[in-house]
Amino acid sequence: MYTILYPVNELKIGGAEQQLLELVRGLDKSRFHPIVAPLYPGGALETEFRAVEGAEVIDLHRGGKYDLSPLWRIARILVERRVDIVQPFLTPSTFFGLLPAFLVGTRVKIVTERCGVRRRRGAGYRTYRALEDAMSRYADVLIPNSEAGRQLLIERGLPASRIRVIYNGINLERLSPNPSEVAAIRRQLGAGPGSKVVGMLASLTPAKGQDVLLRAAGALSEGHPELRYALVGDGPLRGELEALAHRLGLSDRVVFFGYRRNVADFLGAFDLLVSASRDNEGCSNSVLEAMALGRPVVATDVGGNRELIRDGVTGYLVEPDDPASLAAKLSWLLGHWAEATELAERTQRMVRESFSLQHMVRQYEEIYMQLMARKGAPTAATFARNLSVGDDA
């Protein structure tokens, strides 16, 4: 059995964290023992991670952004548990996972790229990313979840020969809407029989573009007073976005639901989904899940969105940061609703077949087995060096 360590920033609700949860759940526990190591304890998904039979969660208890102690804690875990594979998710957990792995000689090191095309970066993010890129050049495999992510890795100077794209997988078991919950959500939105609900599932952060949807809604308000808008997710921009909705006269048409785990119920309540991201998409869970439930999708033409959506064939693309373009597309869809729903039904079958959770997990397992076979058994010198580091940590 091979032991895999997954360092991650925290176990919050997010696309990368949900995909890690599905991966840990789906792994063949007779061959793999997953250990999830969040830098910060707690998080809305912690209970679900801890409930996975055959997996562990070890909190690293980082004290703040200047606390480097997780480096030593991870080194000790790698040595004491004789970890075979380390695969961190997200920055800065990639830094905290890779550096100890190189120091103690962990056999397999995998880099996971989740963020697609991300251009807006703070100083701290840039520092960690530069350090991560330097170490990632020596990782065994780099795994983005989109071709856009692959291109981003190449642009950062990382070796194309080691990049392997694995798209996100959809857990169809969590996509069964509860009719009573769906009805309750639509009542809360004030959506009557003739109303359409436009929904977004995303954290309330600048990259996700909820402000663009609100401005598009403002432009549509006079011609389409029946439209309702559901924003599911939370984040630092919530107060600012609520104020914007009020200024645009949308307070009675927009509901901010905050973080919710019953994704299927909300997708069931939506008539269509919008993804208005500016520059931060790889393989979007919300886009895939909406497609899997037969909902038309309008998304911005950024990152991996164009890999999931062929404009007018599997969904609809608009330019980022362009409320007028989004409003025009939504207005067109409302006037061609039969065409839009027929397209969504065709797309539903394709997505359920091509983006299965089982296929995603199987691809990861194949990579793990191939790399371990290539590396062979650890030498006595490696174990001696590891034990020495562990005693000093």
XYZ file of C-alpha atoms in Angstrom:
393
model
C 0.000 0.000 0.000
C 1.269 3.473 -0.880
C 0.842 6.432 1.466
C -0.038 9.777 -0.138
C 0.193 13.129 1.668
C -2.051 15.937 0.408
C -1.043 19.306 1.941
C -3.797 21.896 1.377
C -4.382 25.424 2.643
C -7.637 24.705 4.476
C -10.703 22.505 4.148
C -13.098 25.250 3.103
C -15.819 25.074 0.473
C -14.140 25.610 -2.868
C -13.582 23.933 -6.196
C -10.083 22.607 -5.457
C -11.082 21.426 -2.001
C -14.172 19.647 -3.352
C -12.113 17.881 -5.997
C -9.573 16.789 -3.379
C -12.422 15.432 -1.254
C -13.786 13.443 -4.194
C -10.315 12.109 -4.997
C -9.691 11.008 -1.397
C -13.119 9.342 -1.278
C -12.649 7.562 -4.584
C -9.129 6.153 -4.170
C -8.802 2.398 -3.875
C -8.003 2.086 -0.161
C -6.511 -1.370 -0.647
C -3.709 0.289 -2.639
C -3.546 3.861 -1.301
C -3.650 5.437 2.150
C -4.434 9.174 1.822
C -3.431 11.689 4.508
C -4.864 15.215 4.133
C -2.833 17.917 5.881
C -4.479 21.366 6.017
C -2.274 24.312 7.021
C -5.170 25.760 9.029
C -7.586 23.602 11.058
C -11.352 23.728 10.766
C -13.228 24.544 7.591
C -16.677 23.630 6.358
C -15.450 20.429 4.691
C -13.394 19.081 7.601
C -16.149 16.805 8.885
C -16.601 15.256 5.450
C -12.873 14.649 5.038
C -12.644 13.038 8.484
C -15.600 10.787 7.655
C -13.799 9.163 4.705
C -13.031 5.586 5.712
C -9.377 4.689 5.227
C -8.198 8.317 5.147
C -6.673 10.621 7.770
C -6.682 14.355 8.437
C -3.654 15.791 10.259
C -3.921 19.503 11.080
C -0.696 21.493 10.703
C -1.877 24.353 12.946
C -0.226 27.203 11.083
C -0.269 30.277 13.293
C -0.489 32.896 10.540
C 1.035 33.930 7.225
C 4.513 34.350 8.729
C 4.514 30.978 10.505
C 6.849 28.482 8.797
C 6.470 25.716 11.381
C 4.371 23.516 9.026
C 7.616 22.832 7.138
C 8.961 20.864 10.089
C 5.612 19.233 10.833
C 5.296 18.018 7.254
C 8.897 16.739 7.292
C 8.113 14.699 10.391
C 4.911 13.266 8.819
C 6.820 12.331 5.651
C 9.445 10.472 7.652
C 7.365 8.894 10.412
C 4.619 7.716 8.044
C 7.135 6.787 5.335
C 5.071 8.735 2.810
C 5.552 7.552 -0.769
C 3.866 10.411 -2.634
C 3.351 14.053 -1.751
C 0.796 16.028 -3.764
C -0.057 19.502 -2.447
C -3.078 21.517 -3.566
C -2.903 25.315 -4.004
C -0.448 28.043 -3.027
C 1.174 28.240 -0.445
C 0.595 24.596 0.506
C 2.653 23.619 -2.553
C 5.657 25.377 -1.014
C 5.053 23.772 2.379
C 4.649 20.335 0.795
C 7.478 20.299 -1.748
C 10.351 21.751 0.285
C 10.219 19.101 3.070
C 9.686 16.398 0.434
C 12.938 17.352 -1.274
C 14.787 17.620 2.042
C 13.794 14.177 3.322
C 13.879 12.430 -0.041
C 10.218 11.560 -0.565
C 10.177 9.415 -3.679
C 7.333 10.957 -5.686
C 6.486 14.666 -5.801
C 3.444 15.870 -7.733
C 2.418 19.476 -8.371
C -1.306 20.215 -8.737
C -2.343 23.327 -10.698
C -5.960 24.314 -9.959
C -6.297 27.994 -10.729
C -6.270 28.165 -14.497
C -5.187 31.551 -15.810
C -4.555 33.808 -12.844
C -3.073 37.240 -13.585
C -3.944 39.311 -10.498
C -1.518 38.392 -7.720
C -0.500 39.970 -4.428
C 3.106 40.203 -3.237
C 2.786 37.203 -0.907
C 1.256 35.054 -3.641
C 4.029 36.053 -6.077
C 6.727 35.165 -3.553
C 5.337 31.727 -2.818
C 4.641 31.070 -6.491
C 8.254 31.931 -7.435
C 9.565 29.511 -4.803
C 7.066 26.858 -5.860
C 8.007 27.219 -9.521
C 11.695 26.769 -8.684
C 10.923 23.489 -6.895
C 8.268 22.375 -9.375
C 10.900 22.111 -12.116
C 12.159 19.029 -10.296
C 8.766 17.470 -9.516
C 7.942 14.149 -11.132
C 4.612 15.244 -12.653
C 2.621 18.469 -12.860
C -1.153 18.025 -13.054
C -3.376 20.919 -14.181
C -7.123 20.414 -14.602
C -7.323 22.177 -17.972
C -5.280 22.870 -21.076
C -5.309 26.514 -19.967
C -3.587 25.406 -16.778
C -1.105 23.420 -18.840
C -0.271 26.499 -20.893
C 0.122 28.561 -17.736
C 2.670 26.063 -16.376
C 4.632 26.188 -19.627
C 4.586 30.001 -19.590
C 6.042 29.847 -16.090
C 8.989 27.877 -17.440
C 7.955 24.432 -16.239
C 8.770 21.375 -18.365
C 6.008 20.488 -20.818
C 7.148 16.868 -20.907
C 6.090 16.358 -17.282
C 2.621 17.925 -17.553
C -0.436 15.661 -17.555
C -3.928 17.238 -17.748
C -6.637 15.584 -15.645
C -10.017 17.285 -15.885
C -12.287 17.499 -12.850
C -14.776 14.713 -12.275
C -18.441 15.132 -11.371
C -19.933 13.289 -8.439
C -23.368 12.500 -9.837
C -24.523 11.211 -6.440
C -24.519 14.762 -5.092
C -26.492 16.083 -8.078
C -29.978 14.926 -7.106
C -32.154 17.960 -6.338
C -34.758 17.679 -3.577
C -38.024 19.030 -5.087
C -39.208 20.535 -1.806
C -35.873 22.334 -1.308
C -35.916 23.562 -4.893
C -39.422 24.961 -4.396
C -38.362 26.644 -1.146
C -35.390 28.321 -2.831
C -37.561 29.637 -5.648
C -40.102 30.963 -3.136
C -37.305 32.773 -1.284
C -36.302 34.348 -4.577
C -39.853 35.380 -5.323
C -39.756 33.393 -8.554
C -43.270 32.732 -9.787
C -44.358 30.324 -12.547
C -43.333 32.765 -15.281
C -40.014 33.755 -13.711
C -36.524 32.659 -14.695
C -33.757 32.302 -12.109
C -30.185 33.199 -13.055
C -27.685 31.688 -10.620
C -24.002 31.850 -9.758
C -22.028 29.416 -7.575
C -18.739 31.082 -6.615
C -16.861 32.706 -3.768
C -17.516 36.446 -3.471
C -14.052 37.550 -4.540
C -12.881 39.964 -7.262
C -11.856 37.191 -9.671
C -15.345 35.683 -9.837
C -17.128 38.736 -11.273
C -20.451 38.851 -9.412
C -20.397 42.627 -9.935
C -20.507 42.046 -13.695
C -23.641 39.923 -13.343
C -25.277 42.540 -11.129
C -24.583 45.314 -13.650
C -25.969 43.106 -16.422
C -29.042 42.502 -14.246
C -29.435 46.256 -13.845
C -29.426 46.676 -17.612
C -32.060 43.938 -17.954
C -34.310 45.091 -15.126
C -36.693 47.214 -17.198
C -37.171 44.764 -20.066
C -37.205 41.619 -17.898
C -38.703 42.437 -14.496
C -39.510 38.739 -13.952
C -35.831 37.706 -13.726
C -34.459 36.693 -10.324
C -30.805 36.259 -9.358
C -29.294 33.845 -6.838
C -25.698 34.338 -5.668
C -24.482 31.277 -3.775
C -21.154 31.645 -1.996
C -19.517 34.007 0.446
C -16.373 36.055 0.743
C -14.861 39.467 1.419
C -16.925 41.285 -1.223
C -20.341 40.394 0.156
C -21.065 43.793 1.711
C -19.831 45.639 -1.350
C -21.914 43.483 -3.694
C -25.044 43.860 -1.575
C -24.560 47.630 -1.678
C -24.157 47.503 -5.466
C -27.374 45.495 -5.820
C -29.181 48.123 -3.724
C -27.809 51.012 -5.834
C -28.931 49.258 -9.003
C -32.461 48.835 -7.637
C -32.128 45.034 -7.492
C -32.635 44.401 -3.781
C -35.979 42.662 -4.395
C -34.595 40.552 -7.261
C -31.258 39.325 -5.869
C -30.700 36.981 -2.923
C -27.260 36.366 -1.399
C -27.441 32.843 0.002
C -23.918 32.552 1.417
C -22.063 29.234 1.517
C -24.308 26.235 0.886
C -23.519 22.542 0.550
C -26.791 21.541 -1.142
C -25.467 22.468 -4.590
C -27.921 20.212 -6.413
C -30.933 21.962 -4.861
C -29.684 25.353 -6.021
C -28.843 24.112 -9.499
C -32.311 22.592 -9.576
C -33.761 26.003 -8.696
C -31.729 27.791 -11.375
C -33.026 28.065 -14.915
C -29.533 28.912 -16.126
C -26.073 29.389 -14.655
C -23.656 32.255 -15.186
C -19.903 32.069 -14.621
C -18.563 35.627 -14.874
C -14.952 34.967 -13.856
C -12.394 37.532 -14.890
C -9.193 35.500 -14.924
C -9.298 32.603 -12.488
C -10.780 29.484 -14.019
C -9.312 26.086 -14.743
C -11.968 23.386 -14.984
C -15.008 24.926 -13.303
C -16.999 22.622 -11.028
C -20.076 24.838 -11.174
C -20.078 24.891 -14.983
C -19.722 21.105 -15.198
C -22.365 20.477 -12.540
C -24.865 22.832 -14.172
C -24.286 21.115 -17.501
C -24.724 17.704 -15.859
C -28.149 18.809 -14.609
C -29.188 20.096 -18.028
C -28.975 23.814 -17.276
C -27.874 26.280 -19.981
C -24.567 27.940 -19.077
C -23.252 31.391 -19.960
C -19.570 31.779 -19.084
C -16.798 34.253 -19.746
C -14.227 33.286 -22.348
C -11.317 32.819 -19.937
C -9.029 29.957 -19.012
C -10.546 26.507 -19.131
C -14.097 27.724 -19.812
C -13.505 27.574 -23.541
C -12.499 23.915 -23.171
C -15.875 23.046 -21.620
C -17.986 25.389 -23.728
C -18.154 25.626 -27.492
C -20.151 28.778 -28.051
C -23.614 27.894 -29.266
C -22.852 24.160 -29.150
C -22.408 23.219 -25.484
C -23.116 26.610 -23.922
C -22.511 30.294 -24.484
C -19.376 32.432 -24.120
C -19.127 36.167 -23.479
C -16.180 38.484 -22.990
C -15.009 39.034 -19.395
C -15.682 42.300 -17.555
C -18.404 43.234 -20.068
C -21.852 43.649 -18.426
C -23.411 44.805 -21.704
C -22.265 41.653 -23.510
C -23.596 39.455 -20.704
C -26.921 41.308 -20.625
C -27.290 40.924 -24.396
C -26.588 37.194 -24.228
C -29.071 36.653 -21.386
C -31.710 38.645 -23.265
C -31.116 36.549 -26.398
C -31.428 33.318 -24.414
C -34.736 34.393 -22.913
C -36.025 35.023 -26.420
C -34.755 31.648 -27.692
C -35.500 29.513 -24.653
C -36.527 26.349 -26.506
C -33.259 26.397 -28.431
C -31.258 26.981 -25.242
C -32.893 24.114 -23.353
C -32.447 21.724 -26.277
C -28.739 22.581 -26.361
C -28.488 22.023 -22.602
C -30.099 18.596 -22.847
C -27.598 17.501 -25.502
C -24.725 18.819 -23.405
C -25.991 16.993 -20.319
C -25.403 13.587 -21.893
C -21.905 14.523 -23.077
C -20.779 15.885 -19.708
C -22.069 12.930 -17.704
C -20.162 10.548 -19.965
C -16.909 12.503 -20.394
C -16.363 13.993 -16.933
C -17.149 11.139 -14.584
C -15.654 11.042 -11.103
C -14.550 7.447 -11.648
C -12.547 8.417 -14.731
C -10.773 11.229 -12.860
C -9.831 8.997 -9.916
C -8.633 6.230 -12.225
C -6.311 8.655 -14.020
C -4.735 9.742 -10.732
C -4.315 6.135 -9.621
C -2.618 5.241 -12.900
C -0.150 8.097 -12.482
C 0.607 7.076 -8.891
C 1.264 3.461 -9.879
C 3.398 4.415 -12.882
C 5.569 6.778 -10.842
C 6.027 4.317 -7.991
C 6.997 1.576 -10.437
C 9.528 3.919 -12.019
C 11.010 4.943 -8.672
C 11.318 1.438 -7.289
C 11.919 0.624 -3.616
C 13.665 3.209 -1.406
C 17.297 2.501 -0.631
C 18.708 1.905 2.839
C 20.601 5.184 2.539
C 17.350 7.050 1.857
C 15.689 5.611 4.954
C 18.764 6.447 7.071
C 18.759 10.030 5.823
C 15.014 10.336 6.412
C 15.234 9.032 9.942
C 18.057 11.432 10.722
C 15.983 14.402 9.514
C 13.008 13.135 11.461
C 15.008 12.952 14.687
C 16.198 16.542 14.246
C 12.806 18.002 13.249
